[in-house]
PDB file of C-alpha atoms in Angstrom:
ATOM      1  CA  PRO A  27      33.825  99.855 -22.367  1.00 42.00           C
ATOM      2  CA  GLN A  28      34.234  99.189 -18.666  1.00 47.00           C
ATOM      3  CA  PRO A  29      36.285  96.042 -17.898  1.00 53.00           C
ATOM      4  CA  CYS A  30      33.898  95.123 -15.102  1.00 59.00           C
ATOM      5  CA  PRO A  31      30.100  95.158 -14.983  1.00 52.00           C
ATOM      6  CA  SER A  32      28.816  98.447 -13.568  1.00 52.00           C
ATOM      7  CA  SER A  33      25.908  96.669 -11.890  1.00 58.00           C
ATOM      8  CA  ILE A  34      26.089  93.262 -10.265  1.00 62.00           C
ATOM      9  CA  ASP A  35      24.029  90.517 -11.857  1.00 72.00           C
ATOM     10  CA  PRO A  36      22.112  88.789  -9.024  1.00 76.00           C
ATOM     11  CA  ARG A  37      23.324  85.462 -10.366  1.00 78.00           C
ATOM     12  CA  LEU A  38      26.885  86.463  -9.436  1.00 76.00           C
ATOM     13  CA  LEU A  39      25.928  86.697  -5.776  1.00 76.00           C
ATOM     14  CA  ALA A  40      23.508  83.780  -5.522  1.00 80.00           C
ATOM     15  CA  PRO A  41      26.047  80.929  -4.971  1.00 84.00           C
ATOM     16  CA  TRP A  42      27.869  82.907  -2.297  1.00 80.00           C
ATOM     17  CA  MET A  43      24.854  84.063  -0.280  1.00 78.00           C
ATOM     18  CA  PRO A  44      25.416  81.446   2.478  1.00 80.00           C
ATOM     19  CA  TRP A  45      28.764  83.142   3.142  1.00 82.00           C
ATOM     20  CA  ARG A  46      27.322  86.640   3.424  1.00 79.00           C
ATOM     21  CA  GLY A  47      25.349  86.352   6.641  1.00 77.00           C
ATOM     22  CA  ASN A  48      26.443  86.892  10.203  1.00 81.00           C
ATOM     23  CA  LEU A  49      30.082  85.873  10.674  1.00 82.00           C
ATOM     24  CA  LEU A  50      29.624  84.103  14.015  1.00 82.00           C
ATOM     25  CA  PRO A  51      27.604  81.119  12.665  1.00 83.00           C
ATOM     26  CA  LEU A  52      30.211  80.679   9.940  1.00 87.00           C
ATOM     27  CA  LEU A  53      32.914  80.286  12.592  1.00 92.00           C
ATOM     28  CA  ARG A  54      31.218  77.285  14.171  1.00 93.00           C
ATOM     29  CA  LEU A  55      32.683  74.758  11.745  1.00 94.00           C
ATOM     30  CA  PRO A  56      36.351  75.851  11.987  1.00 95.00           C
ATOM     31  CA  LEU A  57      36.061  76.131  15.776  1.00 96.00           C
ATOM     32  CA  ALA A  58      34.506  72.658  15.955  1.00 97.00           C
ATOM     33  CA  LEU A  59      37.311  71.263  13.792  1.00 97.00           C
ATOM     34  CA  LEU A  60      39.947  72.923  15.974  1.00 97.00           C
ATOM     35  CA  LEU A  61      38.320  71.364  19.036  1.00 98.00           C
ATOM     36  CA  LEU A  62      38.139  67.992  17.298  1.00 97.00           C
ATOM     37  CA  GLY A  63      41.800  68.281  16.369  1.00 97.00           C
ATOM     38  CA  GLY A  64      42.718  68.984  19.978  1.00 97.00           C
ATOM     39  CA  LEU A  65      40.739  65.959  21.144  1.00 98.00           C
ATOM     40  CA  ALA A  66      42.362  63.835  18.439  1.00 97.00           C
ATOM     41  CA  PHE A  67      45.755  64.232  20.135  1.00 97.00           C
ATOM     42  CA  ALA A  68      44.502  61.616  22.601  1.00 96.00           C
ATOM     43  CA  VAL A  69      44.223  58.976  19.860  1.00 96.00           C
ATOM     44  CA  ASP A  70      46.832  60.095  17.319  1.00 96.00           C
ATOM     45  CA  VAL A  71      49.537  57.634  18.250  1.00 94.00           C
ATOM     46  CA  GLN A  72      47.218  54.668  18.740  1.00 92.00           C
ATOM     47  CA  VAL A  73      45.404  55.212  15.438  1.00 92.00           C
ATOM     48  CA  SER A  74      48.697  55.572  13.592  1.00 91.00           C
ATOM     49  CA  ILE A  75      49.676  52.162  14.991  1.00 88.00           C
ATOM     50  CA  TRP A  76      46.345  50.513  14.201  1.00 84.00           C
ATOM     51  CA  LEU A  77      46.035  51.728  10.613  1.00 80.00           C
ATOM     52  CA  PRO A  78      49.421  52.110   8.872  1.00 64.00           C
ATOM     53  CA  GLN A  79      51.504  49.708  10.955  1.00 61.00           C
ATOM     54  CA  ARG A  80      48.972  46.910  11.415  1.00 57.00           C
ATOM     55  CA  HIS A  81      47.517  47.411   7.942  1.00 61.00           C
ATOM     56  CA  LEU A  82      43.934  47.176   9.129  1.00 57.00           C
ATOM     57  CA  LEU A  83      42.579  48.791   5.980  1.00 64.00           C
ATOM     58  CA  ASN A  84      44.760  47.045   3.410  1.00 68.00           C
ATOM     59  CA  PHE A  85      41.635  45.724   1.702  1.00 66.00           C
ATOM     60  CA  MET A  86      40.623  49.349   1.032  1.00 76.00           C
ATOM     61  CA  ASP A  87      44.002  50.584  -0.237  1.00 77.00           C
ATOM     62  CA  ASP A  88      43.057  50.795  -3.914  1.00 80.00           C
ATOM     63  CA  PHE A  89      39.674  52.318  -3.096  1.00 83.00           C
ATOM     64  CA  LEU A  90      41.120  55.008  -0.831  1.00 85.00           C
ATOM     65  CA  GLN A  91      43.969  55.769  -3.223  1.00 87.00           C
ATOM     66  CA  VAL A  92      41.440  56.973  -5.802  1.00 86.00           C
ATOM     67  CA  PHE A  93      40.366  59.794  -3.487  1.00 89.00           C
ATOM     68  CA  GLU A  94      43.863  61.187  -2.986  1.00 90.00           C
ATOM     69  CA  SER A  95      43.453  63.169  -6.211  1.00 90.00           C
ATOM     70  CA  PHE A  96      40.656  65.161  -4.558  1.00 93.00           C
ATOM     71  CA  GLY A  97      43.295  66.625  -2.243  1.00 94.00           C
ATOM     72  CA  ASP A  98      45.980  67.193  -4.850  1.00 92.00           C
ATOM     73  CA  ALA A  99      46.352  70.515  -6.665  1.00 91.00           C
ATOM     74  CA  VAL A 100      46.769  68.830 -10.055  1.00 93.00           C
ATOM     75  CA  GLY A 101      43.657  66.745  -9.471  1.00 93.00           C
ATOM     76  CA  ILE A 102      41.676  69.809  -8.394  1.00 95.00           C
ATOM     77  CA  ILE A 103      42.754  71.688 -11.517  1.00 95.00           C
ATOM     78  CA  MET A 104      41.619  68.780 -13.695  1.00 95.00           C
ATOM     79  CA  PHE A 105      38.234  68.728 -11.947  1.00 94.00           C
ATOM     80  CA  GLY A 106      38.023  72.478 -12.487  1.00 94.00           C
ATOM     81  CA  VAL A 107      38.699  72.064 -16.200  1.00 95.00           C
ATOM     82  CA  ALA A 108      35.974  69.423 -16.381  1.00 94.00           C
ATOM     83  CA  LEU A 109      33.486  71.740 -14.652  1.00 92.00           C
ATOM     84  CA  PHE A 110      34.445  74.580 -16.984  1.00 90.00           C
ATOM     85  CA  VAL A 111      33.760  72.428 -20.028  1.00 91.00           C
ATOM     86  CA  LEU A 112      30.656  70.627 -18.791  1.00 91.00           C
ATOM     87  CA  ASP A 113      28.751  73.283 -16.841  1.00 90.00           C
ATOM     88  CA  VAL A 114      28.749  76.460 -18.897  1.00 85.00           C
ATOM     89  CA  ARG A 115      26.083  78.183 -16.778  1.00 84.00           C
ATOM     90  CA  ARG A 116      28.250  77.964 -13.654  1.00 87.00           C
ATOM     91  CA  ARG A 117      31.608  78.763 -15.202  1.00 86.00           C
ATOM     92  CA  PHE A 118      31.624  82.109 -13.472  1.00 86.00           C
ATOM     93  CA  THR A 119      31.931  80.404 -10.066  1.00 89.00           C
ATOM     94  CA  LEU A 120      35.214  78.645 -10.872  1.00 89.00           C
ATOM     95  CA  VAL A 121      37.411  81.614  -9.959  1.00 88.00           C
ATOM     96  CA  ARG A 122      36.474  81.445  -6.291  1.00 90.00           C
ATOM     97  CA  VAL A 123      36.056  77.660  -6.255  1.00 93.00           C
ATOM     98  CA  MET A 124      39.613  77.069  -7.436  1.00 94.00           C
ATOM     99  CA  LEU A 125      41.051  79.785  -5.210  1.00 94.00           C
ATOM    100  CA  ALA A 126      39.296  78.327  -2.163  1.00 94.00           C
ATOM    101  CA  ALA A 127      40.630  74.833  -2.911  1.00 96.00           C
ATOM    102  CA  ILE A 128      44.195  75.581  -3.962  1.00 96.00           C
ATOM    103  CA  GLY A 129      44.481  78.525  -1.559  1.00 96.00           C
ATOM    104  CA  SER A 130      43.559  76.256   1.340  1.00 97.00           C
ATOM    105  CA  GLY A 131      46.313  73.831   0.380  1.00 97.00           C
ATOM    106  CA  VAL A 132      48.837  76.656   0.086  1.00 97.00           C
ATOM    107  CA  MET A 133      47.887  78.017   3.510  1.00 97.00           C
ATOM    108  CA  ALA A 134      48.350  74.545   5.019  1.00 97.00           C
ATOM    109  CA  ASP A 135      51.784  74.355   3.388  1.00 96.00           C
ATOM    110  CA  ILE A 136      52.685  77.716   4.939  1.00 96.00           C
ATOM    111  CA  VAL A 137      51.741  76.399   8.386  1.00 96.00           C
ATOM    112  CA  LYS A 138      54.002  73.378   7.733  1.00 95.00           C
ATOM    113  CA  LEU A 139      56.908  75.822   7.354  1.00 94.00           C
ATOM    114  CA  LEU A 140      56.122  77.298  10.773  1.00 95.00           C
ATOM    115  CA  VAL A 141      55.492  74.124  12.782  1.00 95.00           C
ATOM    116  CA  SER A 142      57.564  70.955  12.455  1.00 96.00           C
ATOM    117  CA  ARG A 143      55.870  67.635  13.200  1.00 96.00           C
ATOM    118  CA  SER A 144      57.122  64.198  12.254  1.00 96.00           C
ATOM    119  CA  ARG A 145      54.962  62.154   9.952  1.00 96.00           C
ATOM    120  CA  PRO A 146      53.844  58.798  11.364  1.00 94.00           C
ATOM    121  CA  TYR A 147      55.984  56.894   8.867  1.00 91.00           C
ATOM    122  CA  ASP A 148      59.043  58.937   9.919  1.00 91.00           C
ATOM    123  CA  TRP A 149      58.543  58.883  13.699  1.00 92.00           C
ATOM    124  CA  ASN A 150      60.248  56.378  15.999  1.00 90.00           C
ATOM    125  CA  TYR A 151      57.237  56.056  18.354  1.00 90.00           C
ATOM    126  CA  GLN A 152      59.379  56.907  21.353  1.00 90.00           C
ATOM    127  CA  GLY A 153      57.468  59.154  23.745  1.00 90.00           C
ATOM    128  CA  GLY A 154      54.017  60.702  23.668  1.00 92.00           C
ATOM    129  CA  VAL A 155      52.010  62.483  21.037  1.00 95.00           C
ATOM    130  CA  PHE A 156      53.584  65.873  21.694  1.00 94.00           C
ATOM    131  CA  ASP A 157      57.019  64.391  21.055  1.00 95.00           C
ATOM    132  CA  THR A 158      55.960  64.225  17.416  1.00 95.00           C
ATOM    133  CA  PHE A 159      56.358  68.007  17.317  1.00 95.00           C
ATOM    134  CA  GLN A 160      59.937  68.977  16.572  1.00 91.00           C
ATOM    135  CA  GLY A 161      59.824  72.734  17.041  1.00 90.00           C
ATOM    136  CA  LEU A 162      58.790  76.026  15.522  1.00 91.00           C
ATOM    137  CA  LEU A 163      59.946  77.875  12.417  1.00 89.00           C
ATOM    138  CA  PRO A 164      61.727  74.978  10.705  1.00 87.00           C
ATOM    139  CA  PHE A 165      60.886  76.457   7.306  1.00 85.00           C
ATOM    140  CA  ALA A 166      62.115  73.966   4.680  1.00 80.00           C
ATOM    141  CA  GLY A 167      64.720  72.458   6.992  1.00 82.00           C
ATOM    142  CA  ALA A 168      62.391  69.822   8.410  1.00 83.00           C
ATOM    143  CA  GLY A 169      62.091  68.044   5.081  1.00 89.00           C
ATOM    144  CA  ALA A 170      59.050  66.099   3.927  1.00 89.00           C
ATOM    145  CA  GLY A 171      59.230  63.807   6.966  1.00 91.00           C
ATOM    146  CA  GLY A 172      58.809  66.760   9.306  1.00 93.00           C
ATOM    147  CA  GLN A 173      55.858  68.367   7.537  1.00 94.00           C
ATOM    148  CA  SER A 174      52.941  66.411   8.946  1.00 95.00           C
ATOM    149  CA  PHE A 175      51.079  69.350  10.521  1.00 96.00           C
ATOM    150  CA  PRO A 176      48.542  70.123   9.103  1.00 97.00           C
ATOM    151  CA  SER A 177      47.389  67.980   6.161  1.00 97.00           C
ATOM    152  CA  ALA A 178      47.515  70.004   2.946  1.00 97.00           C
ATOM    153  CA  HIS A 179      45.604  67.267   1.105  1.00 97.00           C
ATOM    154  CA  VAL A 180      42.691  67.528   3.532  1.00 98.00           C
ATOM    155  CA  ALA A 181      42.860  71.327   3.453  1.00 98.00           C
ATOM    156  CA  THR A 182      42.691  71.353  -0.350  1.00 97.00           C
ATOM    157  CA  SER A 183      39.837  68.859  -0.440  1.00 97.00           C
ATOM    158  CA  MET A 184      37.906  70.687   2.286  1.00 97.00           C
ATOM    159  CA  GLY A 185      38.297  74.042   0.520  1.00 96.00           C
ATOM    160  CA  PHE A 186      37.039  72.429  -2.668  1.00 97.00           C
ATOM    161  CA  ALA A 187      34.107  70.827  -0.820  1.00 96.00           C
ATOM    162  CA  LEU A 188      33.076  74.092   0.829  1.00 95.00           C
ATOM    163  CA  ALA A 189      33.181  75.965  -2.472  1.00 93.00           C
ATOM    164  CA  LEU A 190      31.454  73.254  -4.510  1.00 94.00           C
ATOM    165  CA  GLY A 191      28.819  72.926  -1.803  1.00 93.00           C
ATOM    166  CA  SER A 192      27.838  76.535  -2.472  1.00 91.00           C
ATOM    167  CA  VAL A 193      27.588  76.001  -6.217  1.00 91.00           C
ATOM    168  CA  TYR A 194      25.962  72.546  -6.030  1.00 93.00           C
ATOM    169  CA  PRO A 195      24.151  72.504  -2.665  1.00 91.00           C
ATOM    170  CA  ARG A 196      22.525  69.129  -3.295  1.00 92.00           C
ATOM    171  CA  GLY A 197      25.969  67.532  -3.377  1.00 93.00           C
ATOM    172  CA  ARG A 198      27.241  69.209  -0.220  1.00 93.00           C
ATOM    173  CA  TRP A 199      27.288  66.069   1.931  1.00 94.00           C
ATOM    174  CA  LEU A 200      28.852  64.046  -0.872  1.00 95.00           C
ATOM    175  CA  PHE A 201      31.705  66.568  -1.108  1.00 96.00           C
ATOM    176  CA  PHE A 202      32.257  66.428   2.651  1.00 96.00           C
ATOM    177  CA  PHE A 203      32.190  62.635   2.554  1.00 96.00           C
ATOM    178  CA  VAL A 204      34.901  62.652  -0.117  1.00 96.00           C
ATOM    179  CA  THR A 205      36.984  64.967   2.085  1.00 97.00           C
ATOM    180  CA  ALA A 206      36.605  62.517   4.967  1.00 96.00           C
ATOM    181  CA  LEU A 207      37.873  59.729   2.677  1.00 95.00           C
ATOM    182  CA  VAL A 208      40.844  61.886   1.691  1.00 96.00           C
ATOM    183  CA  GLY A 209      41.663  62.303   5.373  1.00 96.00           C
ATOM    184  CA  LEU A 210      41.293  58.575   5.996  1.00 93.00           C
ATOM    185  CA  GLN A 211      43.605  57.827   3.089  1.00 93.00           C
ATOM    186  CA  ARG A 212      46.295  60.167   4.427  1.00 94.00           C
ATOM    187  CA  VAL A 213      46.105  58.577   7.883  1.00 93.00           C
ATOM    188  CA  GLU A 214      45.993  55.041   6.478  1.00 89.00           C
ATOM    189  CA  VAL A 215      49.233  55.455   4.509  1.00 90.00           C
ATOM    190  CA  GLY A 216      51.014  56.940   7.528  1.00 91.00           C
ATOM    191  CA  ALA A 217      51.411  60.403   6.013  1.00 94.00           C
ATOM    192  CA  HIS A 218      49.429  62.161   8.772  1.00 96.00           C
ATOM    193  CA  PHE A 219      47.972  61.802  12.226  1.00 97.00           C
ATOM    194  CA  VAL A 220      44.224  62.200  12.752  1.00 97.00           C
ATOM    195  CA  SER A 221      44.721  65.638  14.310  1.00 98.00           C
ATOM    196  CA  ASP A 222      46.639  66.789  11.209  1.00 98.00           C
ATOM    197  CA  ALA A 223      43.562  66.037   9.113  1.00 98.00           C
ATOM    198  CA  CYS A 224      41.270  67.942  11.491  1.00 98.00           C
ATOM    199  CA  PHE A 225      43.519  70.995  11.606  1.00 98.00           C
ATOM    200  CA  GLY A 226      43.928  70.892   7.820  1.00 98.00           C
ATOM    201  CA  ALA A 227      40.144  71.051   7.444  1.00 97.00           C
ATOM    202  CA  ALA A 228      40.049  73.985   9.875  1.00 97.00           C
ATOM    203  CA  VAL A 229      42.658  75.838   7.804  1.00 97.00           C
ATOM    204  CA  ALA A 230      40.425  75.354   4.760  1.00 97.00           C
ATOM    205  CA  CYS A 231      37.420  76.809   6.584  1.00 96.00           C
ATOM    206  CA  VAL A 232      39.338  79.945   7.543  1.00 95.00           C
ATOM    207  CA  THR A 233      40.810  80.316   4.050  1.00 95.00           C
ATOM    208  CA  SER A 234      37.374  79.933   2.477  1.00 93.00           C
ATOM    209  CA  LEU A 235      36.001  82.635   4.761  1.00 91.00           C
ATOM    210  CA  VAL A 236      38.705  84.978   3.477  1.00 89.00           C
ATOM    211  CA  VAL A 237      38.013  84.079  -0.158  1.00 89.00           C
ATOM    212  CA  PHE A 238      34.245  84.464   0.085  1.00 87.00           C
ATOM    213  CA  ARG A 239      33.959  87.364   2.514  1.00 83.00           C
ATOM    214  CA  LEU A 240      36.996  89.631   2.117  1.00 77.00           C
ATOM    215  CA  LYS A 241      35.548  92.794   0.606  1.00 73.00           C
ATOM    216  CA  SER A 242      38.759  93.892  -1.109  1.00 68.00           C
ATOM    217  CA  LEU A 243      38.582  90.782  -3.305  1.00 76.00           C
ATOM    218  CA  GLY A 244      34.966  91.413  -4.245  1.00 73.00           C
ATOM    219  CA  LEU A 245      35.598  93.711  -7.218  1.00 71.00           C
ATOM    220  CA  LEU A 246      38.247  91.413  -8.676  1.00 77.00           C
ATOM    221  CA  PHE A 247      35.964  88.398  -8.371  1.00 80.00           C
ATOM    222  CA  ASN A 248      33.014  90.296  -9.811  1.00 78.00           C
ATOM    223  CA  CYS A 249      35.140  91.204 -12.847  1.00 79.00           C
ATOM    224  CA  PHE A 250      36.156  87.631 -13.573  1.00 79.00           C
ATOM    225  CA  GLU A 251      32.796  86.137 -12.717  1.00 82.00           C
ATOM    226  CA  GLY A 252      30.914  88.752 -14.737  1.00 80.00           C
ATOM    227  CA  LYS A 253      32.965  87.986 -17.843  1.00 79.00           C
ATOM    228  CA  LEU A 254      32.518  84.230 -17.446  1.00 79.00           C
ATOM    229  CA  LEU A 255      28.798  84.669 -16.852  1.00 82.00           C
ATOM    230  CA  ALA A 256      28.539  86.752 -20.040  1.00 80.00           C
ATOM    231  CA  GLN A 257      30.378  84.000 -21.937  1.00 77.00           C
ATOM    232  CA  GLY A 258      27.931  81.441 -20.582  1.00 72.00           C
ATOM    233  CA  ASP A 259      24.961  83.568 -21.661  1.00 75.00           C
ATOM    234  CA  ALA A 260      26.466  83.952 -25.141  1.00 72.00           C
ATOM    235  CA  PHE A 261      26.967  80.190 -25.346  1.00 62.00           C
ATOM    236  CA  ASP A 262      23.366  79.548 -24.304  1.00 62.00           C
ATOM    237  CA  ASN A 263      22.075  82.035 -26.898  1.00 62.00           C
ATOM    238  CA  ALA A 264      24.175  80.380 -29.597  1.00 58.00           C
ATOM    239  CA  GLU A 265      22.759  76.978 -28.652  1.00 53.00           C
ATOM    240  CA  VAL A 266      19.210  78.345 -28.890  1.00 47.00           C
ATOM    241  CA  ARG A 267      19.903  79.764 -32.350  1.00 55.00           C
ATOM    242  CA  ASP A 268      21.404  76.458 -33.461  1.00 54.00           C
ATOM    243  CA  ASP A 269      18.363  74.584 -32.142  1.00 50.00           C
ATOM    244  CA  ARG A 270      15.975  76.866 -33.997  1.00 54.00           C
ATOM    245  CA  GLY A 271      17.940  76.596 -37.195  1.00 56.00           C
ATOM    246  CA  SER A 272      18.119  72.822 -37.170  1.00 54.00           C
TER     247      SER A 272
END
């Protein structure tokens, strides 16, 4: 038997249809986030003084801390396991959903190795916003304190939000709202500047475009998704038989 379905079940393509149109409209969001990140340079230093140093959001610390897991790879994997168990009919989508989320975080981490920027908690606040950048190609030499740009937590959460928004379109704005809270949490604890969060979200948009549109990945995804979809159908049929027999 063929390892992959010879014909594509329309259900395999349905969640990803919003990604299959003209490329130019899909570039609006990452371009807007890049622009927003550039504008955020004007407020980076001031916001990092207002929030982490003056503790303006201390009353929200515990609330915001909960959302950090939405930008952490371990947290994303746990959410993926929960979706796999709870939503059998959409199991087939998890391959791309998890790759979009974790892949976005990995891409942000790669950028960190190319551009060194001090984290707010590690910067001496001497000079302007561009003095937070310490140089290019630091690789691992900058240490954690020099890996502020961009935010991998926001990138991971944004990749997850974009992917989940395709599978569960009614929750799209909720997913984006959670990503915004992840970004706020990272800024509030002094781990990132506002612009880091914006550029991290932009990285996720570009990574998601690669995951959902790159044709060379299509066959591989169709293989995995086809098998998971078949498992879901078998599970549904078994449930129907059990219902009839009870």
